[in-house]
PDB file of C-alpha atoms in Angstrom:
ATOM      1  CA  UNK A   1       4.313 -21.467  -8.874  1.00  0.00           C
ATOM      2  CA  UNK A   2       3.288 -18.550  -6.465  1.00  0.00           C
ATOM      3  CA  UNK A   3       2.583 -19.112  -2.962  1.00  0.00           C
ATOM      4  CA  UNK A   4      -0.601 -18.158  -1.274  1.00  0.00           C
ATOM      5  CA  UNK A   5      -0.742 -15.392   1.151  1.00  0.00           C
ATOM      6  CA  UNK A   6      -1.004 -15.823   4.899  1.00  0.00           C
ATOM      7  CA  UNK A   7      -3.308 -12.691   5.202  1.00  0.00           C
ATOM      8  CA  UNK A   8      -6.071 -11.618   2.978  1.00  0.00           C
ATOM      9  CA  UNK A   9      -7.625  -8.792   4.791  1.00  0.00           C
ATOM     10  CA  UNK A  10      -6.371  -5.422   6.024  1.00  0.00           C
ATOM     11  CA  UNK A  11      -4.632  -3.869   3.268  1.00  0.00           C
ATOM     12  CA  UNK A  12      -7.122  -4.044   0.292  1.00  0.00           C
ATOM     13  CA  UNK A  13      -5.038  -6.824  -1.079  1.00  0.00           C
ATOM     14  CA  UNK A  14      -3.334 -10.205  -0.044  1.00  0.00           C
ATOM     15  CA  UNK A  15      -0.386  -9.847   2.310  1.00  0.00           C
ATOM     16  CA  UNK A  16       1.841 -12.286   4.350  1.00  0.00           C
ATOM     17  CA  UNK A  17       3.763 -14.172   1.526  1.00  0.00           C
ATOM     18  CA  UNK A  18       6.712 -16.361   2.513  1.00  0.00           C
ATOM     19  CA  UNK A  19      10.450 -14.987   2.772  1.00  0.00           C
ATOM     20  CA  UNK A  20      11.423 -16.206  -0.642  1.00  0.00           C
ATOM     21  CA  UNK A  21      11.958 -14.889  -4.009  1.00  0.00           C
ATOM     22  CA  UNK A  22       8.615 -16.572  -5.139  1.00  0.00           C
ATOM     23  CA  UNK A  23       7.006 -14.730  -2.036  1.00  0.00           C
ATOM     24  CA  UNK A  24       8.117 -11.326  -3.258  1.00  0.00           C
ATOM     25  CA  UNK A  25       6.846 -11.989  -6.967  1.00  0.00           C
ATOM     26  CA  UNK A  26       3.743 -13.035  -5.319  1.00  0.00           C
ATOM     27  CA  UNK A  27       3.334  -9.866  -3.252  1.00  0.00           C
ATOM     28  CA  UNK A  28       4.220  -7.701  -6.184  1.00  0.00           C
ATOM     29  CA  UNK A  29       1.607  -9.467  -8.353  1.00  0.00           C
ATOM     30  CA  UNK A  30      -1.164  -9.031  -5.570  1.00  0.00           C
ATOM     31  CA  UNK A  31      -0.198  -5.223  -5.274  1.00  0.00           C
ATOM     32  CA  UNK A  32      -0.354  -4.743  -9.097  1.00  0.00           C
ATOM     33  CA  UNK A  33      -3.427  -6.755  -9.642  1.00  0.00           C
ATOM     34  CA  UNK A  34      -5.307  -4.870  -6.914  1.00  0.00           C
ATOM     35  CA  UNK A  35      -3.941  -1.572  -7.425  1.00  0.00           C
ATOM     36  CA  UNK A  36      -4.536  -1.400 -11.320  1.00  0.00           C
ATOM     37  CA  UNK A  37      -8.200  -2.782 -10.950  1.00  0.00           C
ATOM     38  CA  UNK A  38     -10.387  -0.004 -12.112  1.00  0.00           C
ATOM     39  CA  UNK A  39      -7.652   1.802 -13.770  1.00  0.00           C
ATOM     40  CA  UNK A  40      -7.411   4.750 -11.423  1.00  0.00           C
ATOM     41  CA  UNK A  41      -3.833   6.167 -10.449  1.00  0.00           C
ATOM     42  CA  UNK A  42      -4.913   7.162  -7.073  1.00  0.00           C
ATOM     43  CA  UNK A  43      -5.941   3.787  -6.229  1.00  0.00           C
ATOM     44  CA  UNK A  44      -2.667   2.469  -7.407  1.00  0.00           C
ATOM     45  CA  UNK A  45      -0.667   5.146  -5.493  1.00  0.00           C
ATOM     46  CA  UNK A  46      -2.675   4.248  -2.114  1.00  0.00           C
ATOM     47  CA  UNK A  47      -2.040   0.596  -2.670  1.00  0.00           C
ATOM     48  CA  UNK A  48       1.538   1.206  -3.403  1.00  0.00           C
ATOM     49  CA  UNK A  49       2.011   3.553  -0.382  1.00  0.00           C
ATOM     50  CA  UNK A  50       0.338   0.936   1.860  1.00  0.00           C
ATOM     51  CA  UNK A  51       3.119  -1.496   0.737  1.00  0.00           C
ATOM     52  CA  UNK A  52       5.953   0.898   1.103  1.00  0.00           C
ATOM     53  CA  UNK A  53       8.530   1.341   3.717  1.00  0.00           C
ATOM     54  CA  UNK A  54       9.473   5.076   4.696  1.00  0.00           C
ATOM     55  CA  UNK A  55      11.743   6.663   1.986  1.00  0.00           C
ATOM     56  CA  UNK A  56      10.461   4.384  -0.884  1.00  0.00           C
ATOM     57  CA  UNK A  57      10.249   6.114  -4.240  1.00  0.00           C
ATOM     58  CA  UNK A  58       6.784   8.033  -4.865  1.00  0.00           C
ATOM     59  CA  UNK A  59       4.175   6.119  -6.500  1.00  0.00           C
ATOM     60  CA  UNK A  60       3.833   8.819  -9.205  1.00  0.00           C
ATOM     61  CA  UNK A  61       7.562   8.027 -10.489  1.00  0.00           C
ATOM     62  CA  UNK A  62       6.554   4.316 -11.415  1.00  0.00           C
ATOM     63  CA  UNK A  63       5.973   2.959 -14.652  1.00  0.00           C
ATOM     64  CA  UNK A  64       2.597   1.642 -13.615  1.00  0.00           C
ATOM     65  CA  UNK A  65       1.419   5.102 -12.794  1.00  0.00           C
ATOM     66  CA  UNK A  66       2.592   6.630 -16.191  1.00  0.00           C
ATOM     67  CA  UNK A  67       0.556   3.707 -17.891  1.00  0.00           C
ATOM     68  CA  UNK A  68      -2.706   4.407 -15.939  1.00  0.00           C
ATOM     69  CA  UNK A  69      -2.194   8.370 -16.599  1.00  0.00           C
ATOM     70  CA  UNK A  70      -1.426   7.821 -20.249  1.00  0.00           C
ATOM     71  CA  UNK A  71      -4.420   5.399 -20.543  1.00  0.00           C
ATOM     72  CA  UNK A  72      -6.761   7.869 -18.994  1.00  0.00           C
ATOM     73  CA  UNK A  73      -5.396  10.749 -21.099  1.00  0.00           C
ATOM     74  CA  UNK A  74      -5.895   8.843 -24.272  1.00  0.00           C
ATOM     75  CA  UNK A  75      -9.389   7.724 -23.533  1.00  0.00           C
ATOM     76  CA  UNK A  76     -10.398  11.001 -22.496  1.00  0.00           C
ATOM     77  CA  UNK A  77     -11.148  10.184 -19.151  1.00  0.00           C
ATOM     78  CA  UNK A  78     -10.691  12.389 -15.863  1.00  0.00           C
ATOM     79  CA  UNK A  79      -7.326  12.061 -14.317  1.00  0.00           C
ATOM     80  CA  UNK A  80      -8.655  10.037 -11.377  1.00  0.00           C
ATOM     81  CA  UNK A  81     -11.863   8.601 -10.161  1.00  0.00           C
ATOM     82  CA  UNK A  82     -13.914   5.438 -11.313  1.00  0.00           C
ATOM     83  CA  UNK A  83     -14.349   5.797 -15.040  1.00  0.00           C
ATOM     84  CA  UNK A  84     -17.962   5.623 -16.189  1.00  0.00           C
ATOM     85  CA  UNK A  85     -18.512   2.568 -18.515  1.00  0.00           C
ATOM     86  CA  UNK A  86     -15.113   1.429 -18.610  1.00  0.00           C
ATOM     87  CA  UNK A  87     -13.520  -1.802 -17.002  1.00  0.00           C
ATOM     88  CA  UNK A  88      -9.980  -2.086 -16.366  1.00  0.00           C
ATOM     89  CA  UNK A  89      -8.126  -5.315 -15.187  1.00  0.00           C
ATOM     90  CA  UNK A  90      -4.800  -6.599 -14.800  1.00  0.00           C
ATOM     91  CA  UNK A  91      -3.656 -10.347 -14.596  1.00  0.00           C
ATOM     92  CA  UNK A  92      -0.125 -11.156 -13.738  1.00  0.00           C
ATOM     93  CA  UNK A  93       1.063 -14.055 -15.979  1.00  0.00           C
ATOM     94  CA  UNK A  94       4.813 -14.085 -15.855  1.00  0.00           C
ATOM     95  CA  UNK A  95       7.546 -13.038 -13.503  1.00  0.00           C
ATOM     96  CA  UNK A  96      11.559 -12.725 -12.948  1.00  0.00           C
ATOM     97  CA  UNK A  97      13.877 -12.073 -10.443  1.00  0.00           C
ATOM     98  CA  UNK A  98      16.647  -9.420 -11.572  1.00  0.00           C
ATOM     99  CA  UNK A  99      18.570 -10.068  -8.404  1.00  0.00           C
ATOM    100  CA  UNK A 100      18.794 -10.441  -4.691  1.00  0.00           C
ATOM    101  CA  UNK A 101      21.274  -9.571  -1.915  1.00  0.00           C
ATOM    102  CA  UNK A 102      21.221  -9.518   1.897  1.00  0.00           C
ATOM    103  CA  UNK A 103      20.676 -13.346   2.101  1.00  0.00           C
ATOM    104  CA  UNK A 104      17.647 -13.121  -0.030  1.00  0.00           C
ATOM    105  CA  UNK A 105      15.978 -10.458   2.221  1.00  0.00           C
ATOM    106  CA  UNK A 106      16.475  -7.495  -0.732  1.00  0.00           C
ATOM    107  CA  UNK A 107      14.978  -8.695  -3.934  1.00  0.00           C
ATOM    108  CA  UNK A 108      14.300  -6.919  -7.460  1.00  0.00           C
ATOM    109  CA  UNK A 109      11.161  -8.741  -8.572  1.00  0.00           C
ATOM    110  CA  UNK A 110       9.282  -8.203 -11.949  1.00  0.00           C
ATOM    111  CA  UNK A 111       5.891  -9.335 -13.000  1.00  0.00           C
ATOM    112  CA  UNK A 112       4.423  -9.106 -16.486  1.00  0.00           C
ATOM    113  CA  UNK A 113       0.735  -9.332 -17.373  1.00  0.00           C
ATOM    114  CA  UNK A 114      -2.229  -8.323 -19.391  1.00  0.00           C
ATOM    115  CA  UNK A 115      -3.611  -4.885 -18.684  1.00  0.00           C
ATOM    116  CA  UNK A 116      -7.188  -4.650 -20.449  1.00  0.00           C
ATOM    117  CA  UNK A 117      -9.495  -1.720 -20.807  1.00  0.00           C
ATOM    118  CA  UNK A 118     -13.023  -2.581 -21.814  1.00  0.00           C
ATOM    119  CA  UNK A 119     -16.086  -0.590 -22.812  1.00  0.00           C
ATOM    120  CA  UNK A 120     -19.344  -1.916 -23.987  1.00  0.00           C
ATOM    121  CA  UNK A 121     -18.164  -1.489 -27.660  1.00  0.00           C
ATOM    122  CA  UNK A 122     -14.566  -1.849 -27.430  1.00  0.00           C
ATOM    123  CA  UNK A 123     -11.591  -3.577 -25.722  1.00  0.00           C
ATOM    124  CA  UNK A 124      -7.910  -3.150 -25.812  1.00  0.00           C
ATOM    125  CA  UNK A 125      -5.111  -5.031 -24.223  1.00  0.00           C
ATOM    126  CA  UNK A 126      -1.484  -4.632 -23.613  1.00  0.00           C
ATOM    127  CA  UNK A 127       1.455  -6.676 -22.055  1.00  0.00           C
ATOM    128  CA  UNK A 128       2.587  -4.474 -19.045  1.00  0.00           C
ATOM    129  CA  UNK A 129       5.399  -5.148 -16.760  1.00  0.00           C
ATOM    130  CA  UNK A 130       6.425  -3.776 -13.378  1.00  0.00           C
ATOM    131  CA  UNK A 131       9.840  -4.035 -11.512  1.00  0.00           C
ATOM    132  CA  UNK A 132      10.214  -3.120  -7.716  1.00  0.00           C
ATOM    133  CA  UNK A 133      12.783  -3.446  -5.071  1.00  0.00           C
ATOM    134  CA  UNK A 134      11.367  -5.432  -2.325  1.00  0.00           C
ATOM    135  CA  UNK A 135      12.637  -5.717   1.196  1.00  0.00           C
ATOM    136  CA  UNK A 136      11.862  -8.566   3.753  1.00  0.00           C
ATOM    137  CA  UNK A 137      11.060  -6.772   6.954  1.00  0.00           C
ATOM    138  CA  UNK A 138       9.496  -8.514   9.954  1.00  0.00           C
ATOM    139  CA  UNK A 139       7.074 -10.969   8.401  1.00  0.00           C
ATOM    140  CA  UNK A 140       6.069  -9.210   5.186  1.00  0.00           C
ATOM    141  CA  UNK A 141       7.597  -8.212   1.811  1.00  0.00           C
ATOM    142  CA  UNK A 142       7.708  -4.121   1.462  1.00  0.00           C
ATOM    143  CA  UNK A 143       8.674  -1.663  -1.431  1.00  0.00           C
ATOM    144  CA  UNK A 144      12.306  -0.697  -0.381  1.00  0.00           C
ATOM    145  CA  UNK A 145      13.563   2.938   0.112  1.00  0.00           C
ATOM    146  CA  UNK A 146      15.854   2.287  -2.805  1.00  0.00           C
ATOM    147  CA  UNK A 147      16.077   3.951  -6.361  1.00  0.00           C
ATOM    148  CA  UNK A 148      13.421   2.619  -8.754  1.00  0.00           C
ATOM    149  CA  UNK A 149      14.678  -0.318 -10.587  1.00  0.00           C
ATOM    150  CA  UNK A 150      14.989  -0.085 -14.375  1.00  0.00           C
ATOM    151  CA  UNK A 151      11.614  -0.039 -16.252  1.00  0.00           C
ATOM    152  CA  UNK A 152      10.131  -3.506 -16.780  1.00  0.00           C
ATOM    153  CA  UNK A 153       9.976  -4.859 -20.192  1.00  0.00           C
ATOM    154  CA  UNK A 154       6.500  -4.591 -21.417  1.00  0.00           C
ATOM    155  CA  UNK A 155       6.286  -7.493 -23.978  1.00  0.00           C
ATOM    156  CA  UNK A 156       3.291  -9.477 -24.565  1.00  0.00           C
ATOM    157  CA  UNK A 157       3.046 -12.344 -21.816  1.00  0.00           C
ATOM    158  CA  UNK A 158       4.563 -15.616 -23.197  1.00  0.00           C
ATOM    159  CA  UNK A 159       5.789 -13.965 -26.481  1.00  0.00           C
ATOM    160  CA  UNK A 160       9.542 -14.465 -27.486  1.00  0.00           C
ATOM    161  CA  UNK A 161      10.165 -11.036 -26.412  1.00  0.00           C
ATOM    162  CA  UNK A 162       8.953 -11.746 -22.813  1.00  0.00           C
ATOM    163  CA  UNK A 163      11.165 -14.881 -22.866  1.00  0.00           C
ATOM    164  CA  UNK A 164      14.068 -13.086 -24.132  1.00  0.00           C
ATOM    165  CA  UNK A 165      13.781 -10.580 -21.439  1.00  0.00           C
ATOM    166  CA  UNK A 166      13.872 -13.365 -18.765  1.00  0.00           C
ATOM    167  CA  UNK A 167      10.281 -13.636 -17.685  1.00  0.00           C
ATOM    168  CA  UNK A 168       8.739 -17.045 -16.961  1.00  0.00           C
ATOM    169  CA  UNK A 169       5.103 -18.077 -16.706  1.00  0.00           C
ATOM    170  CA  UNK A 170       3.720 -18.131 -13.203  1.00  0.00           C
ATOM    171  CA  UNK A 171       1.027 -20.400 -11.951  1.00  0.00           C
TER     172      UNK A 171
END
């Protein structure tokens, strides 16, 4: 299960998870759930930058930024801004640790969840994953100034494909 945060304010999303692999997963889950809410790539980029150490990859190069940009383009929405009449949510359900080093202070963490876009008449959902290199500095997990990890598998949460990729259900 994911540990609770020590801080819930100040960044727009929870912070202060413990210096464990599950703490890194919890921090990435908090970033992604809050950054993807509303489906605005600019909001995601701001959240990502708040959690990034100097020299970390540009948020526009991430898979989640591409997903949001593509979603908006296919729906005929403006590139940024709140989409009128559209609700976008992301709920993390699964996670995995690809690896760690530096006595657990550097972790490649991956989360998988359900991204849902809904209008008054339609709803569409997809399994969307995200992997980030996380570095423990001070008392927090941060996105590390390292190359972007390989793109996360985007299987449906709980599916055989997700299990084969190494994801396990989080609570």
